[in-house]
Amino acid sequence: MKDFVYVDNAATTRLSTTALEAMMPFLTSDYANPSQPYSFSRESKKALRNAREIIAECINADPCEIIFTSGGTESNNTIISYAIRKGWPVVTSAIEHHAVLKTADLSPYHMIIGVDNYGRVSEQILKDCLNEKSLVSIMMANNEIGTIQDIKLLCELTHANGCVFHTDAVQALGHIPINVNNIEVDFLSASAHKFNGPKGIGFLYKQHNTHLSPLILGGSQEYNLRAGTENVASIIGMAVALKENVDNMDKNAKHIHLLENQFFEILDNAKVRYIRNGINQIPGNISLSVPGQSGELLLHRMDLKGIMISTGSACDSDNTQISHVLKAIELDKLYAEGTIRISFGKDNTIEDAIKVASALISIIQPST
Ligand code: PLP
């Protein structure tokens, strides 16, 4: 069926077949609005409740702490807009997704903290910003370079200074273990299409003692925190996909690690000059900078060979400028311009890893 190699799983993932099967009845026969009191709504109401329980269990939360949204962008907007309405300063790192940065920019008090060359936030710099009640929003894993932050530590520090902590876990959920009771975040954003669920659905975790007011106003759905008739089928697909990924997390991570090793072994044997950006990366996320190359040209040449990769971040693919993330880690311009992102997923094979590495070598070392 597929005659191309898809290695852009950080941009989006293939919908799980189990998730699709679970969704189908709610797109066809069981189409009732779950808020209606009649018996036809019973199935969709029950399925919604089950999905909430499954998702809560996957992150060790309580079902009442899960608010369904249309995805990562909306979840991020909801919490940051709330902080702005409260008049709290918003503290973010310089490498957040634009769904965080652009919303936080609406605040008259948006403080952006720098990161080190690997994309890590320093505790000391964060601490220095926290002198009044603020919202701190720091992503769990970066979408461009894959760096995983020490969220538990940053959250502890935030709470010790009387502030509220949100993490954008869009790239992390379903790929690394998340236990909200352990990391003690107040809010967490998630998006189903990054873990083999459907697009246009996600959730916001809200610790039950914390306050929030809705971004989207209307009906009383989602505990009065997100109005609008629930996207029942997609919510069910999200729950099934998340559980599938969480149940197979170790197995998937090991498989993806093998693909990464195979990929780098081929590049190293061919003596390709490159830098891998980030540190402690999310499984499969490879940000590769090749000096003297153009990331955009590499993307198009790989595309001609039937291989789908990304330059910098997918959400920025129309933009040929050096991304805000690469600027923030102060990557040398020669390397930054030649940066591509390859993101392996659980569906990729060793053959895919070999094809991707070989194609890349044939482009950057045409004579070999
Ligand atoms: N946050 C991060 C870190 C992301 O990578 C993305 C998508 O690329 C988003 C937020 C936006 O999520 P969604 O596509 O569900 O709106």
mmCIF file of N, CA, C and O in Angstrom, residues 25 52 69 81 106 121 131 141 166 177 214-215 226 236 243 249 283 294 299 307 332:
data_model
loop_
_atom_site.group_PDB
_atom_site.id
_atom_site.type_symbol
_atom_site.label_atom_id
_atom_site.label_comp_id
_atom_site.label_asym_id
_atom_site.label_seq_id
_atom_site.Cartn_x
_atom_site.Cartn_y
_atom_site.Cartn_z
ATOM 1 N N PRO A 25 -18.189 2.506 15.623
ATOM 2 C CA PRO A 25 -19.618 2.521 16.007
ATOM 3 C C PRO A 25 -20.110 3.925 16.375
ATOM 4 O O PRO A 25 -21.281 4.247 16.154
ATOM 5 N N ARG A 52 -12.391 8.406 29.563
ATOM 6 C CA ARG A 52 -11.809 9.315 30.568
ATOM 7 C C ARG A 52 -11.047 8.505 31.621
ATOM 8 O O ARG A 52 -9.967 8.874 32.058
ATOM 9 N N THR A 69 -10.146 18.349 24.939
ATOM 10 C CA THR A 69 -10.024 19.560 24.113
ATOM 11 C C THR A 69 -9.830 19.120 22.661
ATOM 12 O O THR A 69 -9.805 17.930 22.369
ATOM 13 N N SER A 81 -4.080 31.409 28.597
ATOM 14 C CA SER A 81 -5.067 32.502 28.585
ATOM 15 C C SER A 81 -5.669 32.696 29.976
ATOM 16 O O SER A 81 -5.977 33.826 30.382
ATOM 17 N N LEU A 106 0.664 37.389 24.449
ATOM 18 C CA LEU A 106 -0.489 38.280 24.667
ATOM 19 C C LEU A 106 -0.446 38.868 26.078
ATOM 20 O O LEU A 106 -1.177 39.790 26.396
ATOM 21 N N VAL A 121 16.473 23.798 30.577
ATOM 22 C CA VAL A 121 16.187 24.983 31.386
ATOM 23 C C VAL A 121 17.001 24.876 32.678
ATOM 24 O O VAL A 121 17.032 23.815 33.300
ATOM 25 N N ASN A 131 9.372 35.822 41.439
ATOM 26 C CA ASN A 131 9.224 36.621 42.659
ATOM 27 C C ASN A 131 7.797 37.077 42.930
ATOM 28 O O ASN A 131 7.533 37.798 43.852
ATOM 29 N N ALA A 141 9.020 17.529 26.512
ATOM 30 C CA ALA A 141 9.998 17.129 25.493
ATOM 31 C C ALA A 141 9.849 18.072 24.318
ATOM 32 O O ALA A 141 8.726 18.386 23.909
ATOM 33 N N HIS A 166 2.648 24.397 34.487
ATOM 34 C CA HIS A 166 2.019 23.688 33.357
ATOM 35 C C HIS A 166 3.112 23.084 32.492
ATOM 36 O O HIS A 166 4.156 23.702 32.277
ATOM 37 N N PRO A 177 7.234 7.333 30.162
ATOM 38 C CA PRO A 177 6.254 7.211 31.252
ATOM 39 C C PRO A 177 5.930 8.583 31.869
ATOM 40 O O PRO A 177 6.828 9.395 32.066
ATOM 41 N N PRO A 214 -12.869 28.490 31.729
ATOM 42 C CA PRO A 214 -12.789 28.001 30.341
ATOM 43 C C PRO A 214 -12.328 29.053 29.338
ATOM 44 O O PRO A 214 -12.550 30.247 29.526
ATOM 45 N N LEU A 215 -11.727 28.562 28.268
ATOM 46 C CA LEU A 215 -11.377 29.430 27.133
ATOM 47 C C LEU A 215 -12.564 29.475 26.179
ATOM 48 O O LEU A 215 -12.901 30.510 25.632
ATOM 49 N N ARG A 226 -14.913 23.310 29.324
ATOM 50 C CA ARG A 226 -14.692 23.339 27.870
ATOM 51 C C ARG A 226 -16.024 23.030 27.199
ATOM 52 O O ARG A 226 -16.454 21.878 27.156
ATOM 53 N N ILE A 236 -12.686 8.375 22.094
ATOM 54 C CA ILE A 236 -12.510 6.923 22.275
ATOM 55 C C ILE A 236 -11.243 6.447 21.565
ATOM 56 O O ILE A 236 -10.433 5.707 22.126
ATOM 57 N N LYS A 243 -3.661 3.899 25.482
ATOM 58 C CA LYS A 243 -3.455 2.665 26.261
ATOM 59 C C LYS A 243 -2.549 1.691 25.505
ATOM 60 O O LYS A 243 -1.647 1.080 26.083
ATOM 61 N N MET A 249 5.065 0.508 25.761
ATOM 62 C CA MET A 249 6.068 1.578 25.742
ATOM 63 C C MET A 249 7.514 1.070 25.719
ATOM 64 O O MET A 249 8.323 1.503 24.901
ATOM 65 N N PRO A 283 12.322 9.029 22.431
ATOM 66 C CA PRO A 283 12.653 7.972 21.464
ATOM 67 C C PRO A 283 12.306 8.358 20.019
ATOM 68 O O PRO A 283 11.200 8.807 19.740
ATOM 69 N N SER A 294 21.619 22.756 3.134
ATOM 70 C CA SER A 294 20.377 23.470 3.416
ATOM 71 C C SER A 294 19.344 22.435 3.850
ATOM 72 O O SER A 294 19.070 21.482 3.107
ATOM 73 N N LEU A 299 15.318 18.216 2.697
ATOM 74 C CA LEU A 299 13.934 17.718 2.809
ATOM 75 C C LEU A 299 13.366 17.382 1.422
ATOM 76 O O LEU A 299 12.804 16.313 1.200
ATOM 77 N N ILE A 307 11.125 9.705 0.823
ATOM 78 C CA ILE A 307 11.333 9.675 2.283
ATOM 79 C C ILE A 307 10.842 10.983 2.890
ATOM 80 O O ILE A 307 11.257 12.071 2.482
ATOM 81 N N ASP A 332 25.603 27.005 15.747
ATOM 82 C CA ASP A 332 26.335 27.751 14.726
ATOM 83 C C ASP A 332 25.514 27.793 13.427
ATOM 84 O O ASP A 332 24.931 26.785 13.021
#
